[in-house]
mmCIF file of C-alpha atoms and ligand atoms in Angstrom:
data_model
loop_
_atom_site.group_PDB
_atom_site.id
_atom_site.type_symbol
_atom_site.label_atom_id
_atom_site.label_comp_id
_atom_site.label_asym_id
_atom_site.label_seq_id
_atom_site.Cartn_x
_atom_site.Cartn_y
_atom_site.Cartn_z
ATOM 1 C CA MET C 288 -125.617 -147.373 -44.372
ATOM 2 C CA ALA C 289 -121.940 -147.345 -45.275
ATOM 3 C CA ALA C 290 -120.689 -149.968 -47.714
ATOM 4 C CA ASN C 291 -118.462 -152.835 -46.573
ATOM 5 C CA GLY C 292 -114.835 -151.859 -46.216
ATOM 6 C CA GLU C 293 -115.499 -148.169 -45.611
ATOM 7 C CA SER C 294 -113.748 -146.140 -42.898
ATOM 8 C CA TRP C 295 -114.439 -142.808 -41.237
ATOM 9 C CA LEU C 296 -113.295 -140.849 -38.187
ATOM 10 C CA SER C 297 -115.629 -140.562 -35.226
ATOM 11 C CA CYS C 298 -115.464 -138.399 -32.083
ATOM 12 C CA ILE C 299 -115.349 -140.578 -28.955
ATOM 13 C CA LYS C 300 -117.316 -137.965 -26.996
ATOM 14 C CA CYS C 301 -120.097 -136.651 -29.246
ATOM 15 C CA GLY C 302 -120.034 -139.157 -32.122
ATOM 16 C CA GLN C 303 -119.513 -136.499 -34.821
ATOM 17 C CA LYS C 304 -118.276 -138.150 -38.028
ATOM 18 C CA TYR C 305 -115.452 -136.906 -40.229
ATOM 19 C CA SER C 306 -113.849 -138.075 -43.471
ATOM 20 C CA ILE C 307 -110.595 -139.994 -43.164
ATOM 21 C CA SER C 308 -108.990 -137.288 -45.261
ATOM 22 C CA ARG C 309 -109.133 -134.974 -42.250
ATOM 23 C CA ARG C 310 -105.726 -134.366 -40.720
ATOM 24 C CA LYS C 311 -106.827 -132.913 -37.375
ATOM 25 C CA TYR C 312 -107.435 -135.517 -34.724
ATOM 26 C CA VAL C 313 -109.628 -133.617 -32.279
ATOM 27 C CA CYS C 314 -113.321 -132.874 -32.788
ATOM 28 C CA ASP C 315 -114.299 -129.365 -33.973
ATOM 29 C CA ARG C 316 -117.467 -129.445 -31.878
ATOM 30 C CA CYS C 317 -116.244 -130.745 -28.514
ATOM 31 C CA ARG C 318 -112.449 -131.262 -28.763
ATOM 32 C CA GLY C 319 -112.887 -135.009 -28.108
ATOM 33 C CA LEU C 320 -110.367 -137.475 -29.549
ATOM 34 C CA LEU C 321 -111.168 -139.081 -32.884
ATOM 35 C CA GLU C 322 -111.063 -142.805 -33.587
ATOM 36 C CA VAL C 323 -111.187 -144.732 -36.833
ATOM 37 C CA LYS C 324 -114.317 -146.776 -37.491
ATOM 38 C CA HIS C 325 -114.939 -149.296 -40.247
ATOM 39 C CA THR C 326 -117.694 -151.386 -41.710
ATOM 40 C CA PHE C 327 -115.781 -154.644 -41.698
ATOM 41 C CA PRO C 328 -115.653 -156.705 -44.900
ATOM 42 C CA GLU C 329 -116.617 -160.428 -44.824
ATOM 43 C CA ASN C 330 -113.002 -161.573 -44.773
ATOM 44 C CA HIS C 331 -111.012 -160.434 -41.767
ATOM 45 C CA THR C 332 -107.555 -161.349 -42.982
ATOM 46 C CA GLU C 333 -105.431 -160.909 -46.081
ATOM 47 C CA LYS C 334 -103.749 -164.248 -46.781
ATOM 48 C CA GLU C 335 -100.775 -162.944 -48.786
ATOM 49 C CA PHE C 336 -99.567 -160.716 -45.924
ATOM 50 C CA HIS C 337 -98.231 -161.706 -42.544
ATOM 51 C CA GLY C 338 -97.795 -159.500 -39.468
ATOM 52 C CA VAL C 339 -99.705 -156.228 -39.209
ATOM 53 C CA TRP C 340 -101.137 -156.242 -42.747
ATOM 54 C CA HIS C 341 -102.487 -159.759 -42.377
ATOM 55 C CA TYR C 342 -105.327 -157.907 -40.619
ATOM 56 C CA LYS C 343 -105.656 -155.226 -43.306
ATOM 57 C CA PRO C 344 -109.478 -155.670 -43.553
ATOM 58 C CA LEU C 345 -109.717 -154.721 -39.852
ATOM 59 C CA ILE C 346 -107.273 -151.791 -39.892
ATOM 60 C CA HIS C 347 -107.524 -150.045 -43.254
ATOM 61 C CA PRO C 348 -109.764 -152.046 -45.595
ATOM 62 C CA SER C 349 -109.975 -149.530 -48.440
ATOM 63 C CA LEU C 350 -106.248 -148.690 -48.692
ATOM 64 C CA GLU C 351 -104.676 -149.617 -52.041
ATOM 65 C CA LYS C 352 -102.118 -152.322 -51.398
ATOM 66 C CA ALA C 353 -99.540 -150.481 -53.511
ATOM 67 C CA ARG C 354 -99.608 -147.598 -50.973
ATOM 68 C CA ILE C 355 -98.453 -149.708 -48.051
ATOM 69 C CA VAL C 356 -95.159 -148.614 -46.485
ATOM 70 C CA SER C 357 -93.947 -151.690 -44.630
ATOM 71 C CA ARG C 358 -90.849 -153.346 -43.232
ATOM 72 C CA GLY C 359 -92.574 -156.617 -42.381
ATOM 73 C CA GLU C 360 -93.505 -155.582 -38.843
ATOM 74 C CA GLY C 361 -95.573 -157.783 -36.518
ATOM 75 C CA SER C 362 -95.842 -161.574 -36.090
ATOM 76 C CA THR C 363 -93.540 -161.317 -33.071
ATOM 77 C CA ALA C 364 -92.718 -164.249 -30.794
ATOM 78 C CA LEU C 365 -94.730 -165.216 -27.724
ATOM 79 C CA TYR C 366 -92.284 -166.598 -25.156
ATOM 80 C CA SER C 367 -92.697 -168.528 -21.968
ATOM 81 C CA HIS C 368 -89.878 -169.228 -19.540
ATOM 82 C CA ASP C 369 -89.965 -171.099 -16.233
ATOM 83 C CA SER C 370 -87.794 -168.612 -14.365
ATOM 84 C CA VAL C 371 -89.887 -165.583 -15.388
ATOM 85 C CA SER C 372 -93.078 -167.519 -14.575
ATOM 86 C CA GLU C 373 -91.660 -168.250 -11.158
ATOM 87 C CA PHE C 374 -90.601 -164.635 -10.677
ATOM 88 C CA SER C 375 -94.073 -163.337 -11.564
ATOM 89 C CA GLY C 376 -95.949 -166.056 -9.672
ATOM 90 C CA ILE C 377 -98.048 -166.965 -12.739
ATOM 91 C CA SER C 378 -97.308 -170.475 -13.944
ATOM 92 C CA SER C 379 -98.337 -169.995 -17.569
ATOM 93 C CA LEU C 380 -97.088 -166.438 -18.132
ATOM 94 C CA ARG C 381 -96.473 -165.595 -21.801
ATOM 95 C CA MET C 382 -94.419 -162.666 -23.109
ATOM 96 C CA LYS C 383 -95.184 -161.027 -26.456
ATOM 97 C CA HIS C 384 -91.863 -159.572 -27.606
ATOM 98 C CA GLU C 385 -92.482 -156.353 -29.488
ATOM 99 C CA GLY C 386 -88.774 -155.552 -29.324
ATOM 100 C CA GLU C 387 -88.466 -157.892 -32.315
ATOM 101 C CA ASN C 388 -90.051 -155.350 -34.658
ATOM 102 C CA PRO C 389 -87.841 -153.678 -37.336
ATOM 103 C CA THR C 390 -86.794 -150.621 -35.294
ATOM 104 C CA GLY C 391 -86.984 -152.478 -31.969
ATOM 105 C CA SER C 392 -90.363 -151.494 -30.513
ATOM 106 C CA PHE C 393 -94.113 -151.930 -31.020
ATOM 107 C CA LYS C 394 -94.247 -148.396 -32.456
ATOM 108 C CA ASP C 395 -93.532 -149.918 -35.901
ATOM 109 C CA ARG C 396 -96.974 -151.541 -35.953
ATOM 110 C CA GLY C 397 -98.696 -148.187 -35.738
ATOM 111 C CA MET C 398 -96.143 -146.403 -37.878
ATOM 112 C CA THR C 399 -96.556 -148.646 -40.935
ATOM 113 C CA VAL C 400 -100.262 -147.732 -40.988
ATOM 114 C CA ALA C 401 -99.877 -144.021 -40.177
ATOM 115 C CA VAL C 402 -97.084 -143.438 -42.720
ATOM 116 C CA SER C 403 -99.035 -145.358 -45.388
ATOM 117 C CA GLU C 404 -101.925 -142.990 -44.657
ATOM 118 C CA ALA C 405 -99.575 -139.978 -44.835
ATOM 119 C CA ILE C 406 -98.567 -141.079 -48.342
ATOM 120 C CA ARG C 407 -102.208 -141.611 -49.346
ATOM 121 C CA LEU C 408 -102.928 -138.012 -48.299
ATOM 122 C CA GLY C 409 -99.903 -136.686 -50.171
ATOM 123 C CA ALA C 410 -98.008 -135.486 -47.079
ATOM 124 C CA THR C 411 -94.356 -134.541 -47.597
ATOM 125 C CA GLU C 412 -93.298 -133.982 -43.972
ATOM 126 C CA THR C 413 -94.047 -135.863 -40.767
ATOM 127 C CA VAL C 414 -93.696 -134.655 -37.184
ATOM 128 C CA CYS C 415 -93.772 -136.236 -33.730
ATOM 129 C CA ALA C 416 -92.739 -135.693 -30.123
ATOM 130 C CA SER C 417 -90.951 -138.640 -28.652
ATOM 131 C CA THR C 418 -89.396 -140.271 -25.601
ATOM 132 C CA GLY C 419 -87.303 -142.095 -28.230
ATOM 133 C CA ASN C 420 -88.998 -145.091 -29.819
ATOM 134 C CA THR C 421 -91.632 -143.116 -31.718
ATOM 135 C CA SER C 422 -88.927 -140.965 -33.298
ATOM 136 C CA ALA C 423 -86.804 -143.993 -34.252
ATOM 137 C CA SER C 424 -89.805 -145.593 -35.910
ATOM 138 C CA ALA C 425 -91.155 -142.388 -37.501
ATOM 139 C CA ALA C 426 -87.721 -141.596 -38.947
ATOM 140 C CA SER C 427 -87.358 -145.076 -40.441
ATOM 141 C CA TYR C 428 -90.807 -145.278 -42.037
ATOM 142 C CA SER C 429 -90.708 -141.686 -43.285
ATOM 143 C CA ALA C 430 -87.321 -142.347 -44.941
ATOM 144 C CA LEU C 431 -88.659 -145.567 -46.452
ATOM 145 C CA ALA C 432 -91.534 -143.587 -47.952
ATOM 146 C CA GLY C 433 -89.238 -140.827 -49.195
ATOM 147 C CA ILE C 434 -90.613 -138.037 -46.995
ATOM 148 C CA ARG C 435 -88.907 -135.973 -44.302
ATOM 149 C CA SER C 436 -89.445 -136.578 -40.596
ATOM 150 C CA ASN C 437 -89.195 -133.903 -37.899
ATOM 151 C CA VAL C 438 -88.832 -135.139 -34.330
ATOM 152 C CA LEU C 439 -89.202 -133.078 -31.158
ATOM 153 C CA ILE C 440 -86.839 -134.504 -28.566
ATOM 154 C CA PRO C 441 -86.857 -133.531 -24.869
ATOM 155 C CA THR C 442 -83.183 -132.710 -24.365
ATOM 156 C CA GLY C 443 -81.378 -135.157 -22.083
ATOM 157 C CA ASN C 444 -84.477 -137.323 -21.659
ATOM 158 C CA VAL C 445 -83.939 -139.721 -24.564
ATOM 159 C CA SER C 446 -81.607 -142.720 -24.553
ATOM 160 C CA PRO C 447 -78.624 -142.347 -26.936
ATOM 161 C CA SER C 448 -79.473 -145.569 -28.798
ATOM 162 C CA LYS C 449 -82.975 -144.368 -29.669
ATOM 163 C CA LEU C 450 -81.792 -140.891 -30.644
ATOM 164 C CA SER C 451 -79.031 -142.341 -32.821
ATOM 165 C CA GLN C 452 -81.606 -144.327 -34.778
ATOM 166 C CA ALA C 453 -83.568 -141.160 -35.569
ATOM 167 C CA ILE C 454 -80.381 -139.338 -36.597
ATOM 168 C CA ALA C 455 -79.188 -142.238 -38.760
ATOM 169 C CA TYR C 456 -82.522 -142.463 -40.578
ATOM 170 C CA GLY C 457 -82.185 -138.789 -41.460
ATOM 171 C CA ALA C 458 -84.755 -137.128 -39.202
ATOM 172 C CA ARG C 459 -84.561 -133.412 -38.517
ATOM 173 C CA ILE C 460 -84.009 -133.277 -34.751
ATOM 174 C CA ILE C 461 -85.658 -130.404 -32.904
ATOM 175 C CA ASP C 462 -84.433 -129.903 -29.337
ATOM 176 C CA ILE C 463 -87.033 -129.193 -26.680
ATOM 177 C CA PRO C 464 -85.604 -127.767 -23.457
ATOM 178 C CA GLY C 465 -87.945 -129.697 -21.178
ATOM 179 C CA ASP C 466 -89.755 -133.003 -20.898
ATOM 180 C CA PHE C 467 -91.845 -135.141 -23.255
ATOM 181 C CA ASP C 468 -95.040 -133.365 -22.214
ATOM 182 C CA LEU C 469 -93.649 -130.017 -23.355
ATOM 183 C CA ALA C 470 -92.597 -131.597 -26.668
ATOM 184 C CA MET C 471 -96.123 -132.988 -27.087
ATOM 185 C CA GLU C 472 -97.651 -129.541 -26.406
ATOM 186 C CA ASN C 473 -95.455 -128.161 -29.172
ATOM 187 C CA VAL C 474 -96.690 -130.816 -31.605
ATOM 188 C CA ALA C 475 -100.269 -129.833 -30.745
ATOM 189 C CA ARG C 476 -99.295 -126.207 -31.494
ATOM 190 C CA ILE C 477 -97.865 -127.206 -34.872
ATOM 191 C CA ALA C 478 -101.087 -129.118 -35.644
ATOM 192 C CA GLU C 479 -103.226 -126.068 -34.808
ATOM 193 C CA ASN C 480 -101.188 -123.820 -37.083
ATOM 194 C CA SER C 481 -100.333 -125.918 -40.093
ATOM 195 C CA GLN C 482 -101.612 -128.826 -42.156
ATOM 196 C CA ASP C 483 -98.196 -129.323 -43.753
ATOM 197 C CA TYR C 484 -96.846 -131.621 -41.078
ATOM 198 C CA TYR C 485 -98.441 -135.034 -40.756
ATOM 199 C CA ILE C 486 -98.582 -136.010 -37.057
ATOM 200 C CA LEU C 487 -97.222 -139.423 -36.099
ATOM 201 C CA ASN C 488 -97.915 -139.411 -32.343
ATOM 202 C CA SER C 489 -100.552 -141.823 -31.071
ATOM 203 C CA ILE C 490 -103.159 -139.046 -31.082
ATOM 204 C CA ASN C 491 -103.164 -140.035 -34.775
ATOM 205 C CA PRO C 492 -105.877 -142.731 -34.738
ATOM 206 C CA TRP C 493 -104.174 -144.768 -37.514
ATOM 207 C CA ARG C 494 -101.369 -145.577 -35.077
ATOM 208 C CA ILE C 495 -103.976 -147.259 -32.877
ATOM 209 C CA GLU C 496 -105.294 -149.256 -35.853
ATOM 210 C CA GLY C 497 -101.871 -150.796 -36.465
ATOM 211 C CA GLN C 498 -101.170 -151.427 -32.788
ATOM 212 C CA LYS C 499 -104.432 -153.393 -32.454
ATOM 213 C CA THR C 500 -102.625 -156.248 -34.199
ATOM 214 C CA ILE C 501 -100.423 -156.929 -31.113
ATOM 215 C CA PHE C 502 -103.610 -157.935 -29.335
ATOM 216 C CA PHE C 503 -105.187 -159.682 -32.343
ATOM 217 C CA GLU C 504 -102.099 -161.901 -32.443
ATOM 218 C CA ILE C 505 -102.194 -162.574 -28.687
ATOM 219 C CA MET C 506 -105.919 -163.435 -28.749
ATOM 220 C CA LYS C 507 -105.461 -165.686 -31.816
ATOM 221 C CA GLU C 508 -102.653 -167.623 -30.169
ATOM 222 C CA LEU C 509 -103.973 -167.715 -26.595
ATOM 223 C CA LYS C 510 -107.632 -168.627 -26.807
ATOM 224 C CA GLU C 511 -108.231 -168.480 -23.054
ATOM 225 C CA CYS C 512 -106.111 -165.491 -22.074
ATOM 226 C CA ARG C 513 -107.582 -163.847 -18.953
ATOM 227 C CA PHE C 514 -105.163 -160.902 -18.454
ATOM 228 C CA ILE C 515 -103.115 -158.809 -20.876
ATOM 229 C CA ALA C 516 -100.566 -156.532 -19.168
ATOM 230 C CA LEU C 517 -98.724 -153.647 -20.792
ATOM 231 C CA PRO C 518 -96.707 -150.586 -19.762
ATOM 232 C CA ALA C 519 -98.618 -147.317 -20.002
ATOM 233 C CA GLY C 520 -97.217 -143.931 -21.021
ATOM 234 C CA ASN C 521 -99.122 -141.848 -23.553
ATOM 235 C CA LEU C 522 -101.816 -144.571 -23.420
ATOM 236 C CA GLY C 523 -102.020 -145.252 -27.153
ATOM 237 C CA ASN C 524 -101.312 -148.914 -26.611
ATOM 238 C CA THR C 525 -103.854 -149.307 -23.804
ATOM 239 C CA SER C 526 -106.388 -147.737 -26.185
ATOM 240 C CA ALA C 527 -105.332 -150.115 -28.973
ATOM 241 C CA ALA C 528 -105.704 -153.142 -26.681
ATOM 242 C CA GLY C 529 -109.293 -152.239 -25.840
ATOM 243 C CA LYS C 530 -110.242 -151.454 -29.426
ATOM 244 C CA ALA C 531 -108.786 -154.792 -30.583
ATOM 245 C CA ILE C 532 -110.701 -156.707 -27.917
ATOM 246 C CA ARG C 533 -113.984 -154.917 -28.694
ATOM 247 C CA GLU C 534 -113.638 -155.565 -32.410
ATOM 248 C CA PHE C 535 -112.693 -159.258 -32.070
ATOM 249 C CA ARG C 536 -115.728 -159.631 -29.876
ATOM 250 C CA GLU C 537 -117.963 -157.727 -32.306
ATOM 251 C CA ILE C 538 -117.020 -159.926 -35.267
ATOM 252 C CA GLY C 539 -117.344 -163.088 -33.183
ATOM 253 C CA ILE C 540 -113.720 -164.229 -32.975
ATOM 254 C CA ILE C 541 -113.652 -164.303 -29.150
ATOM 255 C CA ASP C 542 -116.303 -164.898 -26.475
ATOM 256 C CA ASN C 543 -114.370 -164.027 -23.344
ATOM 257 C CA ILE C 544 -113.005 -160.516 -22.781
ATOM 258 C CA PRO C 545 -109.391 -160.405 -21.568
ATOM 259 C CA GLU C 546 -108.844 -157.851 -18.780
ATOM 260 C CA ILE C 547 -106.343 -155.103 -19.612
ATOM 261 C CA ILE C 548 -103.732 -154.483 -16.918
ATOM 262 C CA SER C 549 -102.227 -151.078 -17.646
ATOM 263 C CA VAL C 550 -98.992 -150.566 -15.692
ATOM 264 C CA GLN C 551 -97.491 -147.192 -14.801
ATOM 265 C CA ALA C 552 -94.249 -146.247 -13.085
ATOM 266 C CA GLU C 553 -94.888 -144.687 -9.651
ATOM 267 C CA GLY C 554 -93.150 -141.460 -10.660
ATOM 268 C CA ALA C 555 -95.321 -141.080 -13.758
ATOM 269 C CA SER C 556 -98.735 -142.378 -12.770
ATOM 270 C CA PRO C 557 -101.473 -139.821 -13.555
ATOM 271 C CA PHE C 558 -103.576 -142.563 -15.176
ATOM 272 C CA TYR C 559 -103.345 -144.672 -12.024
ATOM 273 C CA ASN C 560 -104.536 -141.657 -9.999
ATOM 274 C CA LEU C 561 -107.458 -141.163 -12.372
ATOM 275 C CA TRP C 562 -108.526 -144.798 -12.161
ATOM 276 C CA ALA C 563 -107.868 -145.441 -8.460
ATOM 277 C CA GLY C 564 -109.358 -142.117 -7.390
ATOM 278 C CA ALA C 565 -112.381 -142.471 -9.695
ATOM 279 C CA MET C 566 -111.618 -138.929 -10.832
ATOM 280 C CA GLU C 567 -113.440 -137.314 -13.712
ATOM 281 C CA LYS C 568 -110.447 -135.787 -15.421
ATOM 282 C CA LEU C 569 -106.826 -136.749 -15.614
ATOM 283 C CA GLU C 570 -104.601 -134.491 -13.491
ATOM 284 C CA PRO C 571 -101.196 -134.090 -15.194
ATOM 285 C CA VAL C 572 -98.084 -134.717 -13.071
ATOM 286 C CA LYS C 573 -94.360 -133.981 -13.434
ATOM 287 C CA ALA C 574 -93.004 -137.327 -14.575
ATOM 288 C CA SER C 575 -89.906 -139.010 -13.192
ATOM 289 C CA THR C 576 -88.883 -142.667 -13.614
ATOM 290 C CA ILE C 577 -85.952 -144.711 -14.865
ATOM 291 C CA ALA C 578 -88.292 -146.155 -17.520
ATOM 292 C CA SER C 579 -87.838 -143.359 -20.072
ATOM 293 C CA ALA C 580 -90.413 -144.719 -22.556
ATOM 294 C CA ILE C 581 -93.207 -144.189 -20.012
ATOM 295 C CA ARG C 582 -91.858 -140.970 -18.488
ATOM 296 C CA ILE C 583 -95.039 -139.079 -19.408
ATOM 297 C CA GLY C 584 -97.087 -136.888 -17.067
ATOM 298 C CA ASN C 585 -99.904 -135.734 -19.351
ATOM 299 C CA PRO C 586 -100.937 -138.655 -21.592
ATOM 300 C CA VAL C 587 -102.958 -137.540 -24.615
ATOM 301 C CA ASN C 588 -105.025 -140.723 -24.976
ATOM 302 C CA TRP C 589 -106.380 -140.981 -21.440
ATOM 303 C CA GLU C 590 -110.037 -140.609 -22.439
ATOM 304 C CA LYS C 591 -109.802 -143.516 -24.853
ATOM 305 C CA ALA C 592 -107.764 -145.604 -22.432
ATOM 306 C CA ILE C 593 -110.045 -145.250 -19.388
ATOM 307 C CA ARG C 594 -113.016 -146.282 -21.519
ATOM 308 C CA GLU C 595 -111.135 -149.469 -22.496
ATOM 309 C CA ILE C 596 -110.053 -150.311 -18.945
ATOM 310 C CA ARG C 597 -113.691 -150.048 -17.889
ATOM 311 C CA TYR C 598 -114.976 -151.998 -20.897
ATOM 312 C CA THR C 599 -112.688 -154.967 -20.161
ATOM 313 C CA GLY C 600 -113.092 -154.789 -16.373
ATOM 314 C CA GLY C 601 -109.333 -154.267 -16.219
ATOM 315 C CA LYS C 602 -107.057 -152.472 -13.800
ATOM 316 C CA VAL C 603 -104.391 -149.807 -13.611
ATOM 317 C CA VAL C 604 -101.382 -150.708 -11.460
ATOM 318 C CA ARG C 605 -98.318 -148.728 -10.466
ATOM 319 C CA VAL C 606 -94.896 -150.133 -9.731
ATOM 320 C CA SER C 607 -91.686 -148.631 -8.375
ATOM 321 C CA ASP C 608 -88.471 -148.269 -10.378
ATOM 322 C CA ARG C 609 -86.995 -150.982 -8.142
ATOM 323 C CA GLU C 610 -89.816 -153.368 -9.088
ATOM 324 C CA ILE C 611 -89.339 -152.504 -12.777
ATOM 325 C CA LEU C 612 -85.595 -153.210 -12.605
ATOM 326 C CA ASP C 613 -86.138 -156.495 -10.714
ATOM 327 C CA ALA C 614 -88.567 -157.640 -13.415
ATOM 328 C CA LYS C 615 -86.155 -156.529 -16.130
ATOM 329 C CA ARG C 616 -83.388 -158.557 -14.531
ATOM 330 C CA ALA C 617 -85.604 -161.679 -14.454
ATOM 331 C CA ILE C 618 -86.509 -161.206 -18.139
ATOM 332 C CA ASP C 619 -82.905 -160.437 -19.120
ATOM 333 C CA ARG C 620 -81.454 -163.383 -17.208
ATOM 334 C CA ALA C 621 -83.919 -165.696 -18.936
ATOM 335 C CA GLY C 622 -82.153 -164.813 -22.184
ATOM 336 C CA ILE C 623 -85.136 -162.862 -23.500
ATOM 337 C CA GLY C 624 -84.337 -159.288 -22.476
ATOM 338 C CA CYS C 625 -86.193 -155.986 -22.892
ATOM 339 C CA GLU C 626 -85.843 -152.274 -22.176
ATOM 340 C CA PRO C 627 -86.776 -151.015 -18.664
ATOM 341 C CA ALA C 628 -90.261 -149.670 -19.515
ATOM 342 C CA SER C 629 -91.228 -153.027 -21.033
ATOM 343 C CA ALA C 630 -90.527 -154.881 -17.801
ATOM 344 C CA ALA C 631 -93.253 -152.853 -16.064
ATOM 345 C CA SER C 632 -95.787 -155.274 -17.572
ATOM 346 C CA VAL C 633 -94.305 -158.258 -15.742
ATOM 347 C CA ALA C 634 -93.735 -156.188 -12.577
ATOM 348 C CA GLY C 635 -97.413 -155.179 -12.598
ATOM 349 C CA LEU C 636 -98.626 -158.771 -12.909
ATOM 350 C CA LYS C 637 -96.320 -159.870 -10.090
ATOM 351 C CA LYS C 638 -97.771 -157.145 -7.896
ATOM 352 C CA LEU C 639 -101.345 -158.285 -8.571
ATOM 353 C CA VAL C 640 -100.400 -161.896 -7.738
ATOM 354 C CA GLU C 641 -98.903 -160.721 -4.434
ATOM 355 C CA GLU C 642 -102.051 -158.734 -3.685
ATOM 356 C CA GLY C 643 -104.144 -161.840 -4.370
ATOM 357 C CA GLN C 644 -105.909 -160.272 -7.364
ATOM 358 C CA ILE C 645 -104.458 -162.763 -9.843
ATOM 359 C CA ASP C 646 -104.212 -166.498 -9.211
ATOM 360 C CA ARG C 647 -101.059 -168.426 -10.156
ATOM 361 C CA ASN C 648 -103.146 -170.616 -12.478
ATOM 362 C CA ASP C 649 -104.698 -167.699 -14.367
ATOM 363 C CA SER C 650 -103.480 -167.283 -17.932
ATOM 364 C CA ALA C 651 -101.758 -163.970 -18.613
ATOM 365 C CA ALA C 652 -99.759 -162.308 -21.370
ATOM 366 C CA ALA C 653 -97.287 -159.465 -20.812
ATOM 367 C CA VAL C 654 -96.327 -157.196 -23.698
ATOM 368 C CA LEU C 655 -92.567 -156.531 -23.831
ATOM 369 C CA THR C 656 -92.720 -153.264 -25.707
ATOM 370 C CA GLY C 657 -89.051 -152.615 -26.571
ATOM 371 C CA ASN C 658 -85.702 -154.254 -27.331
ATOM 372 C CA ILE C 659 -82.950 -154.739 -24.727
ATOM 373 C CA LEU C 660 -80.538 -152.543 -26.755
ATOM 374 C CA LYS C 661 -82.849 -149.523 -26.596
ATOM 375 C CA ASP C 662 -81.949 -148.230 -23.153
ATOM 376 C CA THR C 663 -78.837 -149.802 -21.692
ATOM 377 C CA ALA C 664 -77.830 -147.321 -18.970
ATOM 378 C CA SER C 665 -79.328 -149.377 -16.131
ATOM 379 C CA ILE C 666 -77.556 -152.517 -17.400
ATOM 380 C CA MET C 667 -74.153 -150.870 -17.471
ATOM 381 C CA GLU C 668 -74.590 -149.496 -13.936
ATOM 382 C CA ASP C 669 -75.327 -153.019 -12.826
ATOM 383 C CA SER C 670 -72.425 -154.816 -14.448
ATOM 384 C CA ALA C 671 -69.869 -156.434 -12.181
ATOM 385 C CA ARG C 672 -66.680 -157.224 -14.104
ATOM 386 C CA ILE C 673 -63.752 -159.290 -12.966
ATOM 387 C CA PRO C 674 -60.087 -158.829 -13.835
ATOM 388 C CA MET C 675 -58.457 -161.539 -15.956
ATOM 389 C CA GLU C 676 -56.065 -162.463 -13.118
ATOM 390 C CA THR C 677 -58.996 -163.261 -10.823
ATOM 391 C CA PHE C 678 -60.494 -165.459 -13.513
ATOM 392 C CA MET C 679 -57.143 -167.299 -13.976
ATOM 393 C CA ARG C 680 -56.793 -167.791 -10.246
ATOM 394 C CA GLU C 681 -60.240 -169.410 -10.161
ATOM 395 C CA LEU C 682 -59.285 -171.575 -13.117
ATOM 396 C CA THR C 683 -56.124 -172.881 -11.482
ATOM 397 C CA ALA C 684 -57.410 -173.110 -7.905
HETATM 398 C C1 PLP I 74 -94.110 -145.980 -26.394
HETATM 399 C C2 PLP I 74 -93.680 -147.004 -25.430
HETATM 400 C C3 PLP I 74 -94.445 -147.343 -24.301
HETATM 401 C C4 PLP I 74 -95.698 -146.611 -23.925
HETATM 402 O O1 PLP I 74 -96.763 -146.850 -24.797
HETATM 403 P P1 PLP I 74 -97.988 -145.803 -24.830
HETATM 404 O O2 PLP I 74 -98.795 -146.222 -25.981
HETATM 405 O O3 PLP I 74 -97.385 -144.451 -24.997
HETATM 406 O O4 PLP I 74 -98.695 -145.935 -23.526
HETATM 407 C C5 PLP I 74 -93.997 -148.360 -23.488
HETATM 408 N N1 PLP I 74 -92.837 -149.009 -23.735
HETATM 409 C C6 PLP I 74 -92.071 -148.708 -24.803
HETATM 410 C C7 PLP I 74 -90.813 -149.440 -25.004
HETATM 411 C C8 PLP I 74 -92.475 -147.703 -25.682
HETATM 412 O O5 PLP I 74 -91.693 -147.403 -26.717
HETATM 413 ZN ZN1 ZN I 75 -117.042 -134.283 -30.552
#
């Protein structure tokens, strides 16, 4: 029997246990993904912290507080707005705005935990592949901790605002002539060959521990939430949602189990194919969508994520780029705003309402994963401007 407040790594396939000092995140016996497990202490919160570390006993109970590398991430706002409710067809729709985190996306919640763990293990270099937000976050937290970050960027596939964050925070940028999936394969290659680079992609199970707090906060605030929708790319966040729900249930904080609605873009929907086709294995695809943060064809966390969809009785939905941009416009015009990938959550809920799978009186929360300034190309294409003379003519007409 492990003592209270202990943590270990466990293979999701064969259950093999490993010490948390291990830096490889696949099982030696069966190549299954590893997850963090804890014996939870009596107290589930840490009163002197807010945000992510408020839940320290549920995410890294034994970590010395002095080791924490934090920018005060978490405790983001939960919005409601009549016009977005009307757009989605759900009268009490709530939006959890993760774009309000320090580097502008939910990635900060996982990064504060993973980089704290990197420091605990004495790492001096971090590495990740990224569609943009992971690298922005990894670069910031690595700099804060005084270690170097290396980011593998699929050339031409990352929005300039995200890339400029990584550059500004001092990351070493490594160009990958291809897509995110190729960059991710290269990170796996680095991991096989060297222990010197601490991996900050969501295959690192500490990322998932931090990201659980998005869903802890939603469940705390919305006692009767029936659906939680989120965009799905590499599937770390879908995995985090399920783990958070299971653990809140296990320690008796909730009775009902919210259903996870995992939303993919049509042009990057291998997880939808897996779920809808009841396939045994995920078949990678070549990814193409305007929503660059979910432009991923071979998601590393699919085995965790499908388990969580099934556990919560949830669904995987796919939406077109048009539907994503329509939802983004509704969210933007409400004065809230988000990046394109984030709007997939609202687009997915709207689709399920139209299909009669969600009732307008059901309670639902949509996670807005990233800030409006993260990916502005679609906004600029859309902008109609008027010359000053036209404006004056209107004024004097
Ligand atoms: C990373 C990211 C996603 C996808 O999350 P996964 O955990 O990879 O499924 C969605 N939206 C934004 C804005 C992101 O940065
Ligand atoms: Zn195993």
